[in-house]
Each structure stands twice: as C-alpha cells, then as structure tokens.
Amino acid sequence: MNVIEVRGLRKVYKDKVAVNGISFDVAEGEIFGFLGPNGAGKSTSINMLAIILPPTGGDATVNGFSIIRDRDSVRKSIGLVFQDPSLDDRLTASENLRFHAKLYGVSKDLFVGRMREVLDLVDLWDRKDDLVRTFSGGMRRRLEIARGLLHYPRILFLDEPTIGLDPQTRAHLWEYVLRLKREKKMTIFMTTHYMDEAESCDRIAIIDHGDIVSLDTPEALKKGVGGDIVTLRSERSSDLKIELERRYGLKVDDSDGSLRIEVENGETFLPKLFAELEIKITSVELHKPTLDDVFLSITGRNIRAETASEKDRAQEHMRRRGHH
Ligand SMILES: Nc1ncnc2c1ncn2[C@@H]1O[C@H](COP(=O)(O)OP(=O)(O)OP(=O)(O)O)[C@@H](O)[C@H]1O
Ligand SMILES: [Mg+2]
C-alpha cells in the first residue's frame, strides 16, 4: 500500500523553479530518502508534502488525503522534523511537548503517558524538566523527533535529521529511526546529503535541480553504474593485459600505467584470478560502486563538490540554533 503518492508536484518561487513536477510513491513502512546537493529542492518538496508550503502545481496524497484539499487531515496524520531548529529553548523539554500536544489536540489524559513513551524512545525522560537551552545539539534533535511523534503520526518527515551532529550522535539517531520502522511500522520520509545515510534507506530518490533523476534501492542504483573496478599492477603489464583479454574476455583499460578492468564481483573474481594466473601481480585495488559514483554517473558532477563542507554547514547550523 502506498502512503504517499506524488503526481507532478511543482514549486516555483518568483522565476526560480525549485521543484520541477516530480512524481513518485512511498510504500507503507518504508524508509524513503531524498538525496541531493544544496538547493536541489529537498526541503521544498518535504515542506509541500507536510503542508508547510503550498505547491504551484501538481498534487499529492499523504495517508490518503490530498495535500491541496485535505490540508488539516494531512497535517494531523504526519509528524515533521524541520531542517532548522524549532524548539523554544526558554522552555523545558516537557513544556515544549505540552505546547505541541495542545496544537495537535492530544488530550490531557493521554499526554503524560505519551510524553513518557516518546521521551523514553529517545532517552530523554530523565531530562524532561530541564530547559532546552541546557541541551546539546544531539539532545535537541532527539527532542524534536520525540515531539514529532507525540500525536502518533503514521508518517514521519525528517528534513536533514542529522545535520551538524557528530558521527556518534548521528549513528545513535539512526538507531531510533530504525526502531520506529521496526516497532511502530512507521513510514519515514527523510532528506539527506550524506551518502552513508542514504545507504540505510530502503529506497532513494536522487534529486538534482528540482528533478528526480533516479529512484531505486541503494543496491540497484549502484548496480546501475556498472560492476566493481579492479586495478592491477604488474612488472609484466603487457603480458597480463593479453591474458586478461584472452582468458577472461575482459576489456582492459591501460591508459594510466595500471590495468583497470570491470568485473561483476571483485571479491570472488580476485582469488580466482590469483589462483589461475602465472604472472606476478605487484598491487591490487578493488573499488565497489558507491552512491557518489551513482550521482556522478547520472549528473556528471560530484555531490560533495557542490555541497558546502561539513564544517561550514555545521557552523552555519549552530549559528542558526543560537550558539556562538
Ligand atoms: N523562500 C524562497 N524564495 C526563493 N527561493 C527559494 C526559497 N526557498 C528555497 N528557494 C530556492 O529553491 C531551491 C531549492 O531549495 P531547497 O531549500 O528546497 O533545497 P534543498 O535541497 O533543501 O537544499 P539544502 O541541502 O541546502 O537544504 C534553491 O535554489 C533555493 O535557493
Ligand atoms: Mg534543505
């Protein structure tokens, strides 16, 4: 069953096309990722699906409700964690949650039990009476996720949930996300520009300049780029080249002094090659396709080069959070 269906969704700001008529479906219980460089249109897309921004064109259904005609029903059925921090840091954790509960019509009777449940999930129950001002970046992010879950949404939208966090906190947050999928059967729609994060999604849409340029499982996307690249060096390079071509029927690229071949599975090919070959090999390198390669092969550009450095982004993020 699809819990999100998007058809020709489009957003134009003045004369800037931010999202260029995208269409895709998300199945129930999926972790679906939007991967793309800065300015690709990720936040704009998520904000349209989460009723923060009205689309310029197209439509989508979320939990069966149209984002154009049933805005209130969509809003009540989803949880949202924004890219930019949105907690009130002059209030305590529980006060922030209480405010959200009022907004979403969670009754007083239900509130305390739910608060315990969502704060336990992100390990913040014992900090519930502390001011958010005293929380670290990772703790704030966890509290934002807890808040997004308070009204029991069927879908959780996370816009760059781990931006600006250290690797350990990022890994920790991922545990929570995977737990939500496993224990609550929740559908998770997230945006990211981290390749390793995208790897953990069930499916990924690669978005570039407002268009979805590819959509599949991480494995299928990587397979689409080609096989594993094996780079070999030998003192008898030309003999080796002939052998690889004749015996193994491989196409050999010897343009930079080493021999590069593409094989389906490097881990099994290499031991077999070493066992059979009579030519001595002096060095070997195995490169398996990554999502970087996928982005590069589709767009001709490197996602990293276009994305501000981690340090700049983290600093910008902390500035916006009000740290100096
Ligand atoms: N309020 C706005 N007014 C005008 N242009 C905007 C506005 N918000 C976004 N844009 C533009 O729309 C495009 C898509 O922006 P969006 O924020 O959706 O990108 P993103 O993929 O989320 O990027 P990032 O990785 O930096 O968060 C960008 O070119 C951006 O400059
Ligand atoms: Mg964004």
Coordinates of C-alpha atoms and ligand atoms in Angstrom, one line a residue:
M1 CA 0.0 0.0 0.0
N2 CA 1.2 3.5 -0.8
V3 CA 1.0 6.0 2.0
I4 CA 2.4 8.8 -0.2
E5 CA 1.5 9.4 -3.9
V6 CA 3.0 12.4 -5.6
R7 CA 2.0 13.5 -9.1
G8 CA 3.6 16.3 -11.0
L9 CA 4.4 18.2 -7.8
R10 CA 5.9 21.6 -8.6
K11 CA 7.1 24.7 -6.8
V12 CA 8.2 28.0 -8.4
Y13 CA 9.5 30.9 -6.3
K14 CA 9.1 34.0 -8.5
D15 CA 11.1 32.8 -11.5
K16 CA 13.1 30.1 -9.8
V17 CA 11.8 26.5 -10.4
A18 CA 12.7 24.8 -7.1
V19 CA 10.7 21.6 -7.7
N20 CA 10.0 20.7 -11.3
G21 CA 6.9 18.5 -11.4
I22 CA 8.0 15.4 -9.6
S23 CA 6.1 12.1 -9.3
F24 CA 6.8 9.0 -7.0
D25 CA 5.1 6.7 -4.5
V26 CA 6.2 5.7 -1.0
A27 CA 5.0 2.4 0.4
E28 CA 3.9 1.9 4.0
G29 CA 6.7 1.1 6.4
E30 CA 9.4 2.3 4.0
I31 CA 12.4 4.5 4.9
F32 CA 12.4 6.7 1.8
G33 CA 15.3 9.1 1.3
F34 CA 15.7 12.2 -0.8
L35 CA 19.3 12.6 -1.7
G36 CA 20.7 15.7 -3.4
P37 CA 23.1 18.6 -3.2
N38 CA 22.4 22.0 -1.6
G39 CA 19.5 23.8 -3.4
A40 CA 18.3 20.6 -5.1
G41 CA 14.7 21.1 -3.9
K42 CA 14.6 18.6 -1.0
S43 CA 13.2 20.9 1.7
T44 CA 10.8 22.5 -0.7
S45 CA 9.4 19.0 -1.6
I46 CA 9.1 17.9 2.0
N47 CA 7.5 21.2 3.0
M48 CA 4.9 20.8 0.3
L49 CA 4.1 17.3 1.4
A50 CA 3.9 18.4 5.1
I51 CA 1.6 21.3 4.3
I52 CA 4.1 24.0 5.2
L53 CA 4.3 25.3 1.6
P54 CA 1.5 25.4 -1.0
P55 CA 2.5 23.8 -4.3
T56 CA 2.5 25.8 -7.6
G57 CA 1.3 22.8 -9.5
G58 CA 0.5 19.1 -9.2
D59 CA -0.9 17.2 -6.3
A60 CA -0.1 14.5 -3.8
T61 CA -1.9 12.3 -1.3
V62 CA -0.4 11.6 2.1
N63 CA -2.2 8.9 4.2
G64 CA -4.9 9.0 1.5
F65 CA -5.5 12.8 2.0
S66 CA -4.9 15.4 -0.7
I67 CA -2.3 18.0 0.3
I68 CA -4.4 20.5 -1.6
R69 CA -8.0 19.7 -0.5
D70 CA -7.5 17.9 2.9
R71 CA -4.7 20.0 4.4
D72 CA -5.9 19.6 8.0
S73 CA -6.2 15.8 7.7
V74 CA -2.7 15.5 6.2
R75 CA -1.3 17.8 9.0
K76 CA -2.8 15.7 11.8
S77 CA -1.6 12.4 10.3
I78 CA 2.1 13.3 10.0
G79 CA 5.0 14.2 12.1
L80 CA 7.6 16.7 11.0
V81 CA 11.1 17.5 12.0
F82 CA 12.3 20.6 10.2
Q83 CA 15.8 21.2 8.8
D84 CA 16.1 24.3 11.0
P85 CA 15.8 24.0 14.8
S86 CA 12.3 24.9 16.0
L87 CA 12.2 24.3 19.8
D88 CA 11.7 27.0 22.3
D89 CA 14.9 26.9 24.3
R90 CA 13.5 29.1 27.1
L91 CA 11.1 26.2 27.9
T92 CA 11.7 22.8 29.4
A93 CA 11.5 19.6 27.3
S94 CA 8.1 18.7 28.7
E95 CA 6.8 22.3 28.2
N96 CA 7.8 22.1 24.5
L97 CA 6.0 18.8 24.2
R98 CA 2.9 20.1 26.0
F99 CA 2.7 23.0 23.6
H100 CA 2.8 20.6 20.7
A101 CA 0.2 18.3 22.3
K102 CA -2.2 21.3 22.5
L103 CA -1.6 22.2 18.9
Y104 CA -2.4 18.7 17.8
G105 CA -5.3 18.1 20.1
V106 CA -3.7 15.3 22.2
S107 CA -5.9 15.3 25.4
K108 CA -4.5 16.0 28.9
D109 CA -5.3 12.4 29.9
L110 CA -3.2 10.9 27.1
F111 CA -0.4 13.5 27.3
V112 CA 1.6 12.2 30.3
G113 CA 1.7 8.6 29.0
R114 CA 2.6 9.6 25.5
M115 CA 5.3 12.0 26.8
R116 CA 6.9 9.2 28.8
E117 CA 6.7 6.9 25.8
V118 CA 8.3 9.3 23.2
L119 CA 10.9 10.6 25.7
D120 CA 11.9 7.1 26.6
L121 CA 12.3 6.3 22.9
V122 CA 14.9 9.0 22.5
D123 CA 16.4 8.5 26.0
L124 CA 15.4 11.9 27.4
W125 CA 12.9 11.1 30.0
D126 CA 15.2 12.0 32.9
R127 CA 15.8 15.4 31.3
K128 CA 12.2 16.3 30.8
D129 CA 12.2 19.1 33.4
D130 CA 15.4 20.8 32.1
L131 CA 15.5 23.9 30.0
V132 CA 16.1 23.1 26.3
R133 CA 18.8 25.8 26.5
T134 CA 20.9 23.4 28.5
F135 CA 20.7 20.6 25.9
S136 CA 23.4 19.6 23.4
G137 CA 22.7 19.7 19.7
G138 CA 22.1 16.0 19.6
M139 CA 19.7 16.1 22.5
R140 CA 17.7 18.9 20.9
R141 CA 17.5 16.9 17.7
R142 CA 16.2 13.9 19.7
L143 CA 13.7 16.0 21.4
E144 CA 12.4 17.3 18.1
I145 CA 11.9 13.8 16.9
A146 CA 10.1 12.9 20.1
R147 CA 7.9 16.0 19.6
G148 CA 7.2 14.9 16.0
L149 CA 5.9 11.5 17.3
L150 CA 3.7 12.8 20.2
H151 CA 0.4 12.7 18.2
Y152 CA 1.2 9.2 16.8
P153 CA 1.7 10.1 13.2
R154 CA 1.7 7.3 10.6
I155 CA 4.4 9.1 8.6
L156 CA 7.4 10.9 10.0
F157 CA 9.0 13.6 7.8
L158 CA 12.6 14.3 8.7
D159 CA 14.5 17.1 6.9
E160 CA 18.2 16.5 7.3
P161 CA 17.8 15.0 10.7
T162 CA 21.5 14.6 11.5
I163 CA 22.9 17.8 10.0
G164 CA 25.6 19.3 12.2
L165 CA 25.8 16.3 14.6
D166 CA 28.9 14.3 15.4
P167 CA 29.2 10.8 13.9
Q168 CA 28.3 9.1 17.2
T169 CA 25.1 11.1 17.7
R170 CA 24.2 10.5 14.0
A171 CA 24.6 6.8 14.5
H172 CA 22.5 6.9 17.6
L173 CA 19.7 8.9 15.9
W174 CA 19.7 6.2 13.2
E175 CA 19.1 3.6 15.8
Y176 CA 15.9 5.5 16.8
V177 CA 14.8 5.8 13.2
L178 CA 15.2 2.1 12.6
R179 CA 13.4 1.3 15.8
L180 CA 10.4 3.4 14.7
K181 CA 10.3 1.5 11.5
R182 CA 10.6 -1.9 13.3
E183 CA 8.5 -1.4 16.3
K184 CA 5.9 1.1 15.1
K185 CA 5.8 0.2 11.4
M186 CA 6.1 3.9 10.8
T187 CA 6.8 5.2 7.3
I188 CA 9.8 7.6 7.3
F189 CA 10.5 10.2 4.6
M190 CA 13.8 11.9 5.0
T191 CA 16.1 14.2 3.2
T192 CA 19.9 13.9 3.4
H193 CA 23.1 14.8 1.6
Y194 CA 25.0 12.2 3.5
M195 CA 25.8 9.2 1.3
D196 CA 26.2 6.7 4.1
E197 CA 22.8 7.8 5.5
A198 CA 21.2 7.3 2.1
E199 CA 22.6 3.8 2.1
S200 CA 20.4 2.9 5.1
C201 CA 17.2 3.9 3.3
D202 CA 15.0 1.2 1.7
R203 CA 14.8 3.4 -1.4
I204 CA 16.3 6.6 -2.5
A205 CA 15.2 9.3 -4.9
I206 CA 18.2 11.3 -6.2
I207 CA 17.1 14.9 -6.7
D208 CA 19.0 17.5 -8.7
H209 CA 17.9 20.9 -9.8
G210 CA 14.3 20.1 -8.9
D211 CA 14.1 16.9 -10.8
I212 CA 14.1 13.3 -9.6
V213 CA 16.9 11.9 -11.8
S214 CA 16.9 8.4 -10.4
L215 CA 14.8 6.3 -7.9
D216 CA 15.6 2.8 -6.6
T217 CA 17.1 0.8 -3.8
P218 CA 20.7 1.7 -3.0
E219 CA 21.8 -1.7 -4.3
A220 CA 20.0 -1.3 -7.6
L221 CA 21.3 2.3 -8.1
K222 CA 24.8 1.1 -7.5
K223 CA 24.4 -1.9 -9.8
G224 CA 23.2 0.5 -12.5
V225 CA 26.5 2.3 -12.5
G226 CA 28.4 -0.9 -13.5
G227 CA 30.4 -3.6 -11.9
D228 CA 33.4 -3.4 -9.5
I229 CA 36.5 -1.8 -10.7
V230 CA 39.7 -3.7 -10.2
T231 CA 43.1 -2.0 -10.7
L232 CA 46.1 -4.3 -11.1
R233 CA 49.8 -3.6 -11.5
S234 CA 52.5 -6.0 -12.6
E235 CA 56.0 -5.8 -14.0
R236 CA 54.7 -7.8 -16.9
S237 CA 51.9 -5.4 -17.6
S238 CA 51.5 -6.2 -21.4
D239 CA 51.5 -10.0 -20.8
L240 CA 48.9 -9.5 -18.1
K241 CA 46.8 -7.4 -20.3
I242 CA 46.8 -10.1 -23.1
E243 CA 46.0 -12.8 -20.5
L244 CA 43.0 -10.8 -19.1
E245 CA 41.7 -10.2 -22.5
R246 CA 42.2 -13.7 -23.9
R247 CA 41.5 -16.0 -20.9
Y248 CA 38.9 -13.9 -19.2
G249 CA 37.4 -12.0 -22.1
L250 CA 37.8 -8.7 -20.2
K251 CA 38.1 -5.2 -21.6
V252 CA 41.3 -3.7 -20.2
D253 CA 41.9 0.0 -19.7
D254 CA 45.7 0.6 -19.5
S255 CA 45.6 4.4 -20.0
D256 CA 47.4 5.3 -16.8
G257 CA 50.1 2.6 -16.4
S258 CA 48.0 0.3 -14.4
L259 CA 45.4 -2.1 -15.7
R260 CA 41.8 -1.4 -15.0
I261 CA 39.0 -4.0 -15.5
E262 CA 35.4 -4.1 -14.6
V263 CA 34.0 -7.3 -13.1
E264 CA 30.7 -8.2 -11.6
N265 CA 32.0 -9.3 -8.3
G266 CA 35.6 -8.3 -7.3
E267 CA 35.7 -10.4 -4.1
T268 CA 35.2 -13.7 -5.9
F269 CA 37.0 -12.7 -9.1
L270 CA 40.3 -11.8 -7.5
P271 CA 41.0 -15.0 -5.6
K272 CA 40.2 -17.0 -8.7
L273 CA 42.5 -14.8 -10.8
F274 CA 45.4 -15.1 -8.3
A275 CA 45.0 -18.9 -8.2
E276 CA 44.9 -19.3 -12.0
L277 CA 47.4 -16.7 -13.1
E278 CA 51.1 -17.4 -13.7
I279 CA 52.0 -13.7 -13.9
K280 CA 53.1 -12.0 -10.7
I281 CA 50.9 -9.1 -9.6
T282 CA 52.5 -6.4 -7.6
S283 CA 49.5 -4.4 -6.4
V284 CA 45.7 -4.7 -6.5
E285 CA 42.9 -2.3 -5.7
L286 CA 39.2 -3.0 -5.6
H287 CA 36.6 -0.3 -5.9
K288 CA 32.9 -1.1 -5.4
P289 CA 30.4 1.4 -6.8
T290 CA 29.2 4.0 -4.2
L291 CA 26.3 6.3 -4.3
D292 CA 28.9 9.0 -5.1
D293 CA 29.6 7.1 -8.3
V294 CA 25.8 6.9 -8.9
F295 CA 25.4 10.7 -8.5
L296 CA 28.4 11.3 -10.7
S297 CA 27.3 9.0 -13.5
I298 CA 23.9 10.5 -13.6
T299 CA 24.7 14.2 -13.3
G300 CA 28.3 14.3 -14.4
R301 CA 29.1 16.1 -11.2
N302 CA 30.3 15.2 -7.8
I303 CA 27.7 15.7 -5.0
R304 CA 30.5 16.5 -2.5
A305 CA 32.0 19.3 -4.5
E306 CA 28.6 21.1 -4.6
T307 CA 27.7 20.6 -1.0
A308 CA 29.3 23.1 1.4
S309 CA 31.9 21.5 3.5
E310 CA 30.7 19.7 6.6
K311 CA 32.4 22.2 8.8
D312 CA 30.8 25.2 7.2
R313 CA 27.4 23.6 7.3
A314 CA 27.8 22.6 10.9
Q315 CA 28.9 26.1 11.9
E316 CA 26.0 27.6 10.0
H317 CA 23.6 25.3 11.7
M318 CA 25.0 26.1 15.2
R319 CA 24.7 29.8 14.4
R320 CA 21.0 29.3 13.4
R321 CA 20.5 27.4 16.6
G322 CA 21.7 30.4 18.5
H323 CA 25.1 29.1 19.6
H324 CA 28.1 31.4 19.0
Ligands
LIG1 N1 11.6 31.2 0.1 C1 12.3 31.0 -1.1 N2 12.4 32.0 -2.0 C2 13.1 31.9 -3.1 N3 13.8 30.8 -3.5 C3 13.8 29.8 -2.6 C4 13.1 29.9 -1.3 N4 13.3 28.7 -0.7 C5 14.1 28.0 -1.5 N5 14.4 28.6 -2.6 C6 15.3 28.1 -3.7 O1 14.7 26.9 -4.2 C7 15.8 26.0 -4.5 C8 15.5 24.7 -3.6 O2 15.7 25.0 -2.2 P1 15.6 23.9 -1.1 O3 15.7 24.6 0.2 O4 14.4 23.1 -1.4 O5 16.8 23.0 -1.4 P2 17.5 21.8 -0.5 O6 17.6 20.6 -1.4 O7 16.7 21.6 0.7 O8 18.9 22.3 -0.1 P3 19.8 22.1 1.2 O9 20.5 20.8 1.1 O10 20.7 23.3 1.2 O11 18.9 22.1 2.4 C9 17.1 26.7 -4.2 O12 17.6 27.2 -5.4 C10 16.7 27.8 -3.2 O13 17.5 28.9 -3.4
MG2 MG 17.0 21.6 2.7

